[in-house]
Coordinates of C-alpha atoms and ligand atoms in Angstrom, one line a residue:
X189 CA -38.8 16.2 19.0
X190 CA -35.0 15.4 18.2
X191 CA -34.1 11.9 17.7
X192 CA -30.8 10.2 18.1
X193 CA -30.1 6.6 16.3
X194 CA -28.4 4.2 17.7
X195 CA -27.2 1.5 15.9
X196 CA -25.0 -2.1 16.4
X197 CA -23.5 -4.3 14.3
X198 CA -22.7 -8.1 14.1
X199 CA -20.4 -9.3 11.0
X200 CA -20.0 -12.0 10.0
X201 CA -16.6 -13.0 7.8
X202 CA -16.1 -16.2 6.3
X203 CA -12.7 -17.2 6.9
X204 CA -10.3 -17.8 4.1
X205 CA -9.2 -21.2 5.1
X206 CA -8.9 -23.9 1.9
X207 CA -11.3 -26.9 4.5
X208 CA -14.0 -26.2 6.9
X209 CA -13.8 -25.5 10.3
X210 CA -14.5 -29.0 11.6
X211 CA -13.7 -30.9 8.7
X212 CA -11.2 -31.5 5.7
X213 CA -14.5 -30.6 3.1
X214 CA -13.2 -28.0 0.8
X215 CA -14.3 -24.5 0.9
X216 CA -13.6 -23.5 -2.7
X217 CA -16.7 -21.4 -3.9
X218 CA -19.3 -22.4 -6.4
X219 CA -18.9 -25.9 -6.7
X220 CA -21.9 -28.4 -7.9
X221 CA -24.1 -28.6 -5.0
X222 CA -23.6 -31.2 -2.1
X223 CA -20.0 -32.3 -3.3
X224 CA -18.2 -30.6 -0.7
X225 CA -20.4 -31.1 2.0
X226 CA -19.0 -34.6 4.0
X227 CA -20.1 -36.5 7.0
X228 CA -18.7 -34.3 10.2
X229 CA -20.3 -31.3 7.8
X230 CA -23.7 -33.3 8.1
X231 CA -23.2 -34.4 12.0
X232 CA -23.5 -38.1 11.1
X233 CA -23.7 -40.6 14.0
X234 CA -20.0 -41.6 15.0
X235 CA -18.1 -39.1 13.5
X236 CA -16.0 -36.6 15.6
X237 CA -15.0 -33.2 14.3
X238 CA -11.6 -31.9 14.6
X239 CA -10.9 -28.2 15.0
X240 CA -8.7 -26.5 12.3
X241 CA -5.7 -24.7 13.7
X242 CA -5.7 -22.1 10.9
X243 CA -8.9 -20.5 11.9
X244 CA -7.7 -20.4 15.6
X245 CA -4.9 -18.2 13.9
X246 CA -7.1 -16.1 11.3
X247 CA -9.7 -15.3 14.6
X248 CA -6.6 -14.4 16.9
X249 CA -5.1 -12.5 14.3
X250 CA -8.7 -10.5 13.6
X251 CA -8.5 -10.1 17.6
X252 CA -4.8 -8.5 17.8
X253 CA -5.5 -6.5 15.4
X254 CA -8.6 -4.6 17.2
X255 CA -6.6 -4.1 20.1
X256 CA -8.0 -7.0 21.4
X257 CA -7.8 -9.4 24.6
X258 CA -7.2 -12.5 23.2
X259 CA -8.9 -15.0 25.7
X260 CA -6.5 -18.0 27.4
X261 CA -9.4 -20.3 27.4
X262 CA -12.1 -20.2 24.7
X263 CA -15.0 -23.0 24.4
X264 CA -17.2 -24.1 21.6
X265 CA -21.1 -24.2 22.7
X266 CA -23.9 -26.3 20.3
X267 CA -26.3 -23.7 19.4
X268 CA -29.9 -25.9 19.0
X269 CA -32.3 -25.5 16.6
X270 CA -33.9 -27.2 13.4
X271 CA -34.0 -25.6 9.7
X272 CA -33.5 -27.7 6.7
X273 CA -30.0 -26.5 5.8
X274 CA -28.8 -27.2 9.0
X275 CA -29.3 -31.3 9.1
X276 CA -27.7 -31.7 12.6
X277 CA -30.1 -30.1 14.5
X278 CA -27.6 -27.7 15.9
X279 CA -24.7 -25.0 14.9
X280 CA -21.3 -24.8 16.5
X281 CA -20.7 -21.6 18.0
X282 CA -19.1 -19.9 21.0
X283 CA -21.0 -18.2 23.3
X284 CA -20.3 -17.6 26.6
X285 CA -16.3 -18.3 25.9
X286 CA -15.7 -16.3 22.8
X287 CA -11.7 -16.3 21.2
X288 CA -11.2 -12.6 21.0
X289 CA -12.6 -10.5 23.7
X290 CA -13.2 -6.4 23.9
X291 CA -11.3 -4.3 21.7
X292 CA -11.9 -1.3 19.2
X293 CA -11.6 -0.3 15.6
X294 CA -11.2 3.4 14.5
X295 CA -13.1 4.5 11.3
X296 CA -13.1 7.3 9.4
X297 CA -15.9 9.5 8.1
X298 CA -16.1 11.7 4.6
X299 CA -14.9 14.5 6.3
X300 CA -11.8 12.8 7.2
X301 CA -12.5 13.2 10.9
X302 CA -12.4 9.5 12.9
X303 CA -13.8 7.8 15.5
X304 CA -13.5 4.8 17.9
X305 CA -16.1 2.3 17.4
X306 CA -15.9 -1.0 20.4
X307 CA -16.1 -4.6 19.8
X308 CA -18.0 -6.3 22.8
X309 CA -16.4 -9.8 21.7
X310 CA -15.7 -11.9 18.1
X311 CA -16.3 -15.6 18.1
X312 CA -15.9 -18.8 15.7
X313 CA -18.7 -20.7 14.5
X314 CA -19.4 -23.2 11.4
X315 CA -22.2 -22.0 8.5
X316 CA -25.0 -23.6 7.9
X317 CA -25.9 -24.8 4.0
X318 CA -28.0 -22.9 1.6
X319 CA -31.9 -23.3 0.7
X320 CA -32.5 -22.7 -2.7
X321 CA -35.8 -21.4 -3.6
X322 CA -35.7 -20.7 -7.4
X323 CA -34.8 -23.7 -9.6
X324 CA -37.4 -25.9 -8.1
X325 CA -41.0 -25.4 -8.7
X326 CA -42.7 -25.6 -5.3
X327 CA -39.9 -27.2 -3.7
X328 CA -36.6 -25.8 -1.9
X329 CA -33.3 -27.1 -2.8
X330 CA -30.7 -27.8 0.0
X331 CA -27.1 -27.2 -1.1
X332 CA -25.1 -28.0 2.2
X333 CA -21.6 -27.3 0.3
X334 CA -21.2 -24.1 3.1
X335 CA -22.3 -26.1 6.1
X336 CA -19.2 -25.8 8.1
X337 CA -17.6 -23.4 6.7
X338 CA -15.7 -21.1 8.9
X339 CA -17.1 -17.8 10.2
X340 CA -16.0 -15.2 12.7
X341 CA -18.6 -13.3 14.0
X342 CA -17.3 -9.8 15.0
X343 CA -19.8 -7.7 17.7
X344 CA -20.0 -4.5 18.0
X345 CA -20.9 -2.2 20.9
X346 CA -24.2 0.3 20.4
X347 CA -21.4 2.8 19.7
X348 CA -22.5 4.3 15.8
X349 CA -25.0 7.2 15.6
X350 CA -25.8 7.4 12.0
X351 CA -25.9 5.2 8.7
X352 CA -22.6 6.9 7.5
X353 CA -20.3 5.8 10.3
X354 CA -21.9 2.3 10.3
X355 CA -21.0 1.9 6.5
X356 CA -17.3 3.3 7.6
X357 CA -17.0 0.6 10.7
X358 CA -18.0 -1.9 7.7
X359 CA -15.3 -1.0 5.5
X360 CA -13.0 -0.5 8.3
X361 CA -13.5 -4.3 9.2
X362 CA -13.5 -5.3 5.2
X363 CA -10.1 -3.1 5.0
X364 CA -8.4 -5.4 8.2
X365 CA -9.6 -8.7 7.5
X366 CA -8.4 -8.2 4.0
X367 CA -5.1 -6.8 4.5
X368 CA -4.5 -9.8 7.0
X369 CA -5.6 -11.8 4.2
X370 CA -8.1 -14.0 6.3
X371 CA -10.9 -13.6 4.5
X372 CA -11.9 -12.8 0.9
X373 CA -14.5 -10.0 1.5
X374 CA -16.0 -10.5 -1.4
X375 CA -20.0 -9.3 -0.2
X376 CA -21.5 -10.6 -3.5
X377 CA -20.5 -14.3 -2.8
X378 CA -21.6 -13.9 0.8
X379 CA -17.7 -14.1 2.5
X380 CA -18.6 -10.9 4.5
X381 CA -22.1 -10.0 5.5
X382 CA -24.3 -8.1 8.7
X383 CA -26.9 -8.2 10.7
X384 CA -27.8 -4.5 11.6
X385 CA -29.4 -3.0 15.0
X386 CA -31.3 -0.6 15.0
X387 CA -33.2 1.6 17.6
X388 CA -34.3 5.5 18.6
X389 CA -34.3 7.5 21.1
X390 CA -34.7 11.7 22.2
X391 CA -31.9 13.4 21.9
X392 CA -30.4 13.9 25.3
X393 CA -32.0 10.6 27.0
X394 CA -29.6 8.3 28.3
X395 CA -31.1 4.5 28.1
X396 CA -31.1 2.9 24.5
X397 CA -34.8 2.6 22.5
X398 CA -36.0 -1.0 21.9
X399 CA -33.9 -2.1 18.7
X400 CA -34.9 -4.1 15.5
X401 CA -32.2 -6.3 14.5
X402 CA -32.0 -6.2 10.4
X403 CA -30.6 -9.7 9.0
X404 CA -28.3 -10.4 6.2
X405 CA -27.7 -7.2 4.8
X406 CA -24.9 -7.8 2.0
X407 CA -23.7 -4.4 0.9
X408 CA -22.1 -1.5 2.5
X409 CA -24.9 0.5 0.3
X410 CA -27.7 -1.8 1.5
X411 CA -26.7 -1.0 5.2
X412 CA -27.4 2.5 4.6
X413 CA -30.3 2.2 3.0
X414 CA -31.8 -0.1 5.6
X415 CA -30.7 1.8 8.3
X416 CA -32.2 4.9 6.2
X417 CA -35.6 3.2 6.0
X418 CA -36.3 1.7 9.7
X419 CA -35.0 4.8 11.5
X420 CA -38.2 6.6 9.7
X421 CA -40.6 3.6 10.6
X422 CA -39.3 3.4 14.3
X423 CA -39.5 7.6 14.6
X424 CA -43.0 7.7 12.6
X425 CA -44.1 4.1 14.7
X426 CA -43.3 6.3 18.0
X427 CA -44.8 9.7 17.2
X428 CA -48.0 8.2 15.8
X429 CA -48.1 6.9 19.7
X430 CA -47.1 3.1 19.0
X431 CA -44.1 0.9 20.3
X432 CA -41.1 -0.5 18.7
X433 CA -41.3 -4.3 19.5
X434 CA -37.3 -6.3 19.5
X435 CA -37.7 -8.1 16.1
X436 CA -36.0 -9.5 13.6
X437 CA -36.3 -7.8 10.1
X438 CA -35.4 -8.6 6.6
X439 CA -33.9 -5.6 4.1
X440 CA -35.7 -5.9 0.9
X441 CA -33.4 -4.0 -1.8
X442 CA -36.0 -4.1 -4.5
X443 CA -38.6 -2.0 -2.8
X444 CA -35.6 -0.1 -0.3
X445 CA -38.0 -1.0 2.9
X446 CA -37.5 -3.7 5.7
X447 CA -40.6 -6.2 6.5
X448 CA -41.1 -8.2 10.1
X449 CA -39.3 -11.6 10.2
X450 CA -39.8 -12.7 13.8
X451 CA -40.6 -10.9 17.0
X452 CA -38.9 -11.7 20.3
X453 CA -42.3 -14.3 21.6
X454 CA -41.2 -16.4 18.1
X455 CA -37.4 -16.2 19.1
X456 CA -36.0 -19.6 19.5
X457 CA -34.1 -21.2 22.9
X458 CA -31.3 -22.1 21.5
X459 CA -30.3 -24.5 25.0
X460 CA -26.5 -23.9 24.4
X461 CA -24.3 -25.9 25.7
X462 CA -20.7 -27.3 25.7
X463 CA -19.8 -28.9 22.9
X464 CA -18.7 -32.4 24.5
X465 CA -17.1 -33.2 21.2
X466 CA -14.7 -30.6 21.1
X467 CA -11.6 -29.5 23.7
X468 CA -11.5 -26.4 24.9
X469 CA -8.9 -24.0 23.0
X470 CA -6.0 -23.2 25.1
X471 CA -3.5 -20.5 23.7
X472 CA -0.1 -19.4 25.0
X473 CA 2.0 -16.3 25.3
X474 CA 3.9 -17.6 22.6
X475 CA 1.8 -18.6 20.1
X476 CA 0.0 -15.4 20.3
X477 CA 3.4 -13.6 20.3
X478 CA 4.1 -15.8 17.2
X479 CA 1.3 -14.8 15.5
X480 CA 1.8 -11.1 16.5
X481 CA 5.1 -10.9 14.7
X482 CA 3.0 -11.6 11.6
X483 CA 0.7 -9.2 11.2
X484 CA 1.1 -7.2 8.3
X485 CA 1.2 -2.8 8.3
X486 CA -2.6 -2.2 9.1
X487 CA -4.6 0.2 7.7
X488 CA -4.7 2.5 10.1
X489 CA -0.9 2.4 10.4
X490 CA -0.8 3.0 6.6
X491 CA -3.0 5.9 6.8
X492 CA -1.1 7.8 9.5
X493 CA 2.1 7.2 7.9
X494 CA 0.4 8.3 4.2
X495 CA -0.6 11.3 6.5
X496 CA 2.4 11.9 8.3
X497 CA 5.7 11.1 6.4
X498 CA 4.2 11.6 2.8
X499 CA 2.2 14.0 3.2
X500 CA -1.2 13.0 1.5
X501 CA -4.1 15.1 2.3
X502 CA -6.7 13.1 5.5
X503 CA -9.2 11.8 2.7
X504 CA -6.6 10.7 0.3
X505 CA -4.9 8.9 3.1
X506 CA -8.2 7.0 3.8
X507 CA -9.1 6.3 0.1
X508 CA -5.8 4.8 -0.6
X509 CA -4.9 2.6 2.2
X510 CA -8.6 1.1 2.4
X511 CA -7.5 -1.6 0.2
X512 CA -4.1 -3.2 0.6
X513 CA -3.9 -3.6 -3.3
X514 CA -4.2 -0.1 -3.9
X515 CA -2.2 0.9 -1.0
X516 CA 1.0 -1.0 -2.4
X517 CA 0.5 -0.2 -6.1
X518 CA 0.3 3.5 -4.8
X519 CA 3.7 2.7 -2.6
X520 CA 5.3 0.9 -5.9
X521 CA 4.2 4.2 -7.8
X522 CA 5.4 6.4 -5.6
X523 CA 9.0 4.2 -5.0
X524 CA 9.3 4.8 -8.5
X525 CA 8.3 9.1 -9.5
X526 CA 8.9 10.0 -5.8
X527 CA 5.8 12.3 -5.5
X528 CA 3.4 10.9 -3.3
X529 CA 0.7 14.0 -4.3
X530 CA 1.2 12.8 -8.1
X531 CA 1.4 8.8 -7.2
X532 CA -2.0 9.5 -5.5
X533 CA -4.2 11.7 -7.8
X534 CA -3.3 9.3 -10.4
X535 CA -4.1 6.2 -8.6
X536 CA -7.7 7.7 -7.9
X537 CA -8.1 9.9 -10.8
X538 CA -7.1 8.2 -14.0
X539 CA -6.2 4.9 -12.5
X540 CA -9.0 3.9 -10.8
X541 CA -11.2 5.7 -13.3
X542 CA -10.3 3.4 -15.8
X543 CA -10.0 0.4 -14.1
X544 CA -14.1 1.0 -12.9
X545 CA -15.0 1.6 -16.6
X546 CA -13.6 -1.6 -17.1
X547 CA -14.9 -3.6 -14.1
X548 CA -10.9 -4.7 -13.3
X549 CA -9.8 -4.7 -9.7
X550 CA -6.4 -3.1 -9.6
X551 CA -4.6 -6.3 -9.1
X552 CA -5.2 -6.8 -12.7
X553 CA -4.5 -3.3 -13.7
X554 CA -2.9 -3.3 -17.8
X555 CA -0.8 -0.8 -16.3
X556 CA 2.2 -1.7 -13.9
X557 CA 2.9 0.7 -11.1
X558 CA 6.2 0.3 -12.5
X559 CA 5.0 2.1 -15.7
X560 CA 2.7 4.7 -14.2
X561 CA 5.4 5.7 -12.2
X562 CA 7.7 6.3 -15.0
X563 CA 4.8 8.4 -17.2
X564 CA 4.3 10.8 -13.8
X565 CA 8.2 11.2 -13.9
X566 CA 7.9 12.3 -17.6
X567 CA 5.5 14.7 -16.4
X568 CA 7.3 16.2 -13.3
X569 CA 10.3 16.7 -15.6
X570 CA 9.0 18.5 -18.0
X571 CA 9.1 15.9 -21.0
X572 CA 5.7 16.1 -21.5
X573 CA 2.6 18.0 -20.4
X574 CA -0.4 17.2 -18.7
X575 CA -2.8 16.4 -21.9
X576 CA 0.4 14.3 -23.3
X577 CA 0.4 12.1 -20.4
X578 CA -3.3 11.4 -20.8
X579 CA -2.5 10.0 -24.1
X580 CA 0.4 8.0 -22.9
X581 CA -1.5 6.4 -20.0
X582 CA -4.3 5.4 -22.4
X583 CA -1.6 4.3 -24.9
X584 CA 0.1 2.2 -22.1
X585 CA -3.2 0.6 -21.0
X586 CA -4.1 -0.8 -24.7
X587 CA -0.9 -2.2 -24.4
X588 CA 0.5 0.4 -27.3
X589 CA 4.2 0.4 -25.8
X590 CA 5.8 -1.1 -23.0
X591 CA 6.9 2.3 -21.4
X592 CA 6.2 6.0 -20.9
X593 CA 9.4 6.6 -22.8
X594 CA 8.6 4.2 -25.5
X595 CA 5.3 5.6 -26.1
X596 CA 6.7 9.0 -26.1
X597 CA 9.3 8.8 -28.8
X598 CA 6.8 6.9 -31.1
X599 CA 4.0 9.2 -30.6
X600 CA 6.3 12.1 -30.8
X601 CA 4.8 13.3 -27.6
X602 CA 8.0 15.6 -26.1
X603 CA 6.9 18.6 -24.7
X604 CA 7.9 21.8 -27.3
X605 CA 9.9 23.9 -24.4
X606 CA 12.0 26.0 -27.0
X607 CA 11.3 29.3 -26.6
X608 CA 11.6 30.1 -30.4
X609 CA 9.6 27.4 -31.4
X610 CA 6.9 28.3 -29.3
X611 CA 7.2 32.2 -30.1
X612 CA 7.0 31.0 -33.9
X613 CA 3.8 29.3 -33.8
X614 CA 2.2 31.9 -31.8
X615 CA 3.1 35.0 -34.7
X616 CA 1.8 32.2 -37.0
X617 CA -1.8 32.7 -34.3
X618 CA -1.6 36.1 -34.2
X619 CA -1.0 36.7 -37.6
X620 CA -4.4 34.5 -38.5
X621 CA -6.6 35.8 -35.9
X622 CA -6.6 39.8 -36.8
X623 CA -10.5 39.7 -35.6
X624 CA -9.7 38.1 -32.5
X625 CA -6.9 40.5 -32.1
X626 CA -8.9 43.3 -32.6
X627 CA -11.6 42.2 -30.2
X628 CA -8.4 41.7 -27.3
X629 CA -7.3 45.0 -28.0
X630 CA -10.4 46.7 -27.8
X631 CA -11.9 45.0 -24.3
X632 CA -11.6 46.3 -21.1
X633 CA -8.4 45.3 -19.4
X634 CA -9.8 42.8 -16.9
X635 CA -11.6 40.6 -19.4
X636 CA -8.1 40.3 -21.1
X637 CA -7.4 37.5 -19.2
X638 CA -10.0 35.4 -20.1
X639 CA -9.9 35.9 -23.9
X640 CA -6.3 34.6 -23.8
X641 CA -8.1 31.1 -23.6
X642 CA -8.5 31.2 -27.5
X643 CA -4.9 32.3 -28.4
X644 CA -3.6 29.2 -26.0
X645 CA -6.1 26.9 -27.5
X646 CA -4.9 27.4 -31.2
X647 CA -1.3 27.3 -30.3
X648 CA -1.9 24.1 -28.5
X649 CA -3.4 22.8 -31.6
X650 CA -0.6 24.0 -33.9
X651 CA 1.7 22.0 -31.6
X652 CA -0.6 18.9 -31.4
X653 CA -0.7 19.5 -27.6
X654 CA 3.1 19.4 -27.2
X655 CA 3.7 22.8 -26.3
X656 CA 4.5 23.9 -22.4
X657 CA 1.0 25.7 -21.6
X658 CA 2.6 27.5 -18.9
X659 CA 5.4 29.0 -21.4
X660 CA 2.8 29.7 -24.0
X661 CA 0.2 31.4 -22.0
X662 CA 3.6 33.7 -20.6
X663 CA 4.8 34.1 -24.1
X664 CA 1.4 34.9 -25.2
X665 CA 0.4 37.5 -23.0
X666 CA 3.7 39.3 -23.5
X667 CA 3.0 39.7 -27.2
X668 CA -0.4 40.4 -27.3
X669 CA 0.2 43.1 -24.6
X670 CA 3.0 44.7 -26.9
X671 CA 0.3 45.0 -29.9
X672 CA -1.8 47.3 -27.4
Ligands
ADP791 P1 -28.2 -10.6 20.9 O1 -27.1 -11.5 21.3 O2 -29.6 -11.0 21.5 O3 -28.3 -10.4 19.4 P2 -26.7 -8.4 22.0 O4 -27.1 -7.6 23.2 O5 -25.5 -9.2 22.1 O6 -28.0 -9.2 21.6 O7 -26.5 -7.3 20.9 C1 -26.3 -7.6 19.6 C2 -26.0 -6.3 18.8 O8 -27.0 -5.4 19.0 C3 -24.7 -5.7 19.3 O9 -24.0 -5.3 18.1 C4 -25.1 -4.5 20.1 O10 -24.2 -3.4 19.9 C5 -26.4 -4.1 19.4 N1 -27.4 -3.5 20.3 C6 -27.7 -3.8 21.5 N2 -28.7 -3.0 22.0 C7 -28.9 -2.0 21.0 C8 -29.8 -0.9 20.9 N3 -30.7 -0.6 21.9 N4 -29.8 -0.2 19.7 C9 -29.0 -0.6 18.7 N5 -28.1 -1.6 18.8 C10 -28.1 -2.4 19.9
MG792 MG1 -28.0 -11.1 17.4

C-alpha cells in the first residue's frame, strides 16, 4: 500500500514589541524571574488591560504580507483553563474573529521548484509564563516574566505533503516575519516555535486520516525529524490493523521519537468567550494603506528579482534572500564588484563558511561587504588569482589590512601576468625536472594532459602562487609540446 502524508502547521511568533500585549511589562529576554511580569500580566482583581497598537501593526503587517484579508472587525475571546503558569485562569486569544484572515505563502523546495502553501487565518494572543522543572528539587518553579507576551499564531491549511516542504513553509515564515522585522526568530530562545499535524492516508483517497497534533517543536530540524518519526508509527499503527486516535504528542529530541500527551476525551473546553474587557479592533482603509506603504522588499520579491534581473541561478536565489542580512550584504557586495555570480559564490562559499566556523551571524561579519567587494574586483581584473584572493580574504578577516588593495601590496600578492616572467620560471621547471620530462614525452598523447598538473604545480610554487594559472598552463603546454 502507498501512503500519502498530510501535514498542518500552527506557528507561533513572538512579536518583537519592547512591552506586552496587554500591558507596559517589558519583554526584554532573560531577565531574573518574575521582574517583568506586573499586575494586568497576572489578571489581578481591578485592573484593565489595554491593547498595544504596535502588535495590531506587526499582525496586519504579517497578514499583508501573505496576501492576506485583513479583517475590518477583529475580537479578543478569553480562552479558559487552569495551569500553574497561567495564574488568571484564562489566556487572551482570538478565536472566532481572527486579525488576518486566508491568504498564502509560496516556499521553495531543494530542487528550487516552489509551491503555494494556504493560511486558514493568523491571530493575536498573550503567552503564558514558564514552569521550571530543573533548579528545584521536587518542586516546579513559575517564572511568569513571558505571561503576556505577544504572539501571533499563524495557521496553516492541510496543504504540505512531506517533512521537506514543511521545514521550507517554516523558513519561509522565519524569512517574512524577519525581514518585516516583527519578530526576532530566534528558535532557541523560543520567539518562533510549532505545533505540527500530522496524519496518513492511501495514495489516491480523497478525505484526510485522523491527525496527531505534535506540540512545541523548536527547530526547523526537529520538525523533520518528528514528522519523520510519527508518519512511521501512524503507517505501522494502521497496517498492524489499529487506529490513529486525534492526540496531542510531545517530540522528544534525545531519543528522535514522539510519546502521547493527551487524547481528544482529556482535551479541555476551553468556554471562549468575548473578552468584556477589551474593544473590539476596528481598522480602516487607511491605516492598512498606511501600513502597506511600509512593507519592506519581501523575500519572494527579492528572489525573483535575484532570478530575473541578476541573473543568480533558482537555488542561489533562494539561499541568499532567505535572510534579509545576507540578502543586503550580498546587494552591498554586488553594488560594489558588479558581478552578481561572484558577489554570490563568495557570500555562500567563503563568507558564510567562515562566519559558521566562527559561530558569527553575518551582521557581525570582520569583513565589510564594502571590502569583499573590492577583493572580488581584484580578482575579476586580473590583479590577483584565485588562491591569492583566499589569502586576502583570510588576511582581511584577522583584521591584517583595511583593504583588498592594502593587503595586496604588503603581501606582494599581484598576479605575475608578464609573459617573460612566467616563460622564465617555467625553463627554470623544465630544466629541473629532466625525469618528469622524460616520462611526458614518452606517454601516450591523451594522458599528456593530466601530467601537466606537476609542471603547473612547481611553477605556481616558484611564483608563490602569483602567477596567472591560465597563462602558465598555455605557456606550459606550448613548450613541453616543442620538446616532443
Ligand atoms: P484545532 O483548532 O483543533 O487545532 P484545526 O482544524 O484548526 O484544529 O487545525 C489545526 C491545524 O491542523 C491546521 O494547521 C490544519 O491545517 C491542520 N490539520 C487539520 N486536519 C488535518 C489532517 N487531517 N492532517 C494533518 N493536518 C491537519
Ligand atoms: Mg491546534
Amino acid at each position: 500500500m502507498q501512503w500519502e502524508t498530510v501535514i498542518g502547521l500552527e506557528v507561533h511568533v513572538q512579536l518583537a514589541t519592547r512591552s506586552k500585549i496587554f500591558s507596559g511589562a517589558s519583554t526584554a529576554f532573560g531577565a531574573e524571574p518574575n521582574t517583568q511580569a506586573c499586575a494586568v500580566d497576572l489578571g489581578l482583581p481591578g485592573v484593565l488591560p489595554v491593547l498595544n497598537e504596535q502588535a495590531v501593526a506587526m499582525a496586519v503587517q504579517f497578514g499583508l504580507a501573505v496576501h492576506a484579508d485583513i479583517a475590518e472587525v477583529s475580537i479578543f475571546d478569553r480562552k479558559n483553563y487552569f495551569y500553574p503558569d497561567l495564574p488568571k485562569g484564562y489566556q487572551t486569544s482570538q478565536m472566532y474573529h481572527p486579525i488576518v484572515g486566508p491568504g498564502d505563502v509560496e516556499i521553495t523546495l531543494e530542487d528550487g521548484s516552489t509551491k503555494r502553501i494556504r493560511i486558514h487565518h493568523a491571530h493575536l494572543e498573550e503567552d503564558a509564563g514558564k514552569s521550571l522543572h530543573e533548579d528545584f528539587h521536587g518542586m516546579t518553579g513559575i517564572d511568569l516574566n513571558r505571561a503576556g507576551t505577544p504572539l501571533l499564531e499563524i495557521v496553516s491549511e492541510p496543504d504540505m505533503r512531506n517533512a521537506k516542504e514543511a521545514a521550507a513553509y517554516l523558513k519561509a515564515i522565519h524569512s517574512i516575519v524577519t525581514y518585516l522585522g516583527i519578530s526576532d526568530g530566534n528558535m532557541a530562545e523560543g520567539s518562533m516555535r510549532c505545533d505540527v499535524n500530522v496524519s496518513v492516508r492511501p495514495k489516491g483517497q480523497e478525505a484526510f486520516g485522523t491527525r496527531a497534533e505534535i506540540k512545541n517543536v523548536n527547530s526547523f530540524r526537529f520538525v523533520e525529524r518528528a514528522i519523520a518519526f510519527e508518519v512511521e508509527r501512524q503507517i505501522e499503527l494502521i497496517e498492524d490493523g489499529g487506529k490513529v486516535v486525534q492526540e496531542t504528542r510531545l517530540f522528544d529530541p534525545d531519543r528522535d521519537e514522539t510519546r502521547s500527551m493527551r487524547t481528544k476525551e482529556e482535551a479541555n473546553d476551553y468556554r471562549y468567550f468575548p473578552c468584556p474587557d477589551l474593544l473590539p479592533v476596528v481598522l480602516d482603509q487607511a491605516y492598512l494603506d498606511h501600513l502597506r506603504g511600509q512593507l519592506p522588499e519581501l523575500p519572494a520579491d527579492k528572489r525573483e528579482r535575484f532570478q530575473n534581473e541578476l541573473g543568480l541561478s533558482a537555488y542561489d536565489a533562494n539561499v541568499i534572500s532567505a535572510s534579509r542580512d545576507m540578502a543586503e550584504f550580498f546587494e552591498a557586495v554586488h553594488n560594489e564588484c558588479g558581478d552578481a555570480k561572484q558577489a554570490a559564490n563568495w557570500v555562500q562559499g567563503e563568507l558564510s563558511g567562515a562566519l559558521n566556523r566562527e559561530n558569527l551571524s553575518i551582521a557581525n561579519s570582520p569583513i565589510s561587504a564594502r571590502q569583499l567587494g573590492e577583493l572580488i574586483s581584484r580578482v575579476l581584473d586580473d590583479t590577483i588569482n584565485g588562491k591569492a584572493a583566499k589569502e586576502v580574504f583570510q588576511a582581511l578577516w584577522n583584521g591584517q589590512g583595511d583593504s583588498a588593495d592594502a593587503v595586496i601590496d604588503a603581501k606582494g600578492l599581484k598576479q605575475v601576468t608578464d609573459t617573460g616572467a612566467i616563460e622564465a620560471m617555467i625553463d627554470q621547471v623544465i630544466a629541473d625536472s629532466p625525469a618528469q620530462v622524460a616520462q611526458y614525452r614518452d606517454s601516450e598523447p591523451e594522458k599528456r594532459g593530466k601530467m601537466i598538473g606537476y609542471f603547473v604545480g612547481q611553477v605556481m610554487k616558484a611564483s608563490r602562487g602569483t602567477a596567472n594559472p591560465q597563462q602558465v598552463n598555455g605557456l606550459l603546454k606550448e613548450k613541453l609540446d616543442a620538446l616532443l
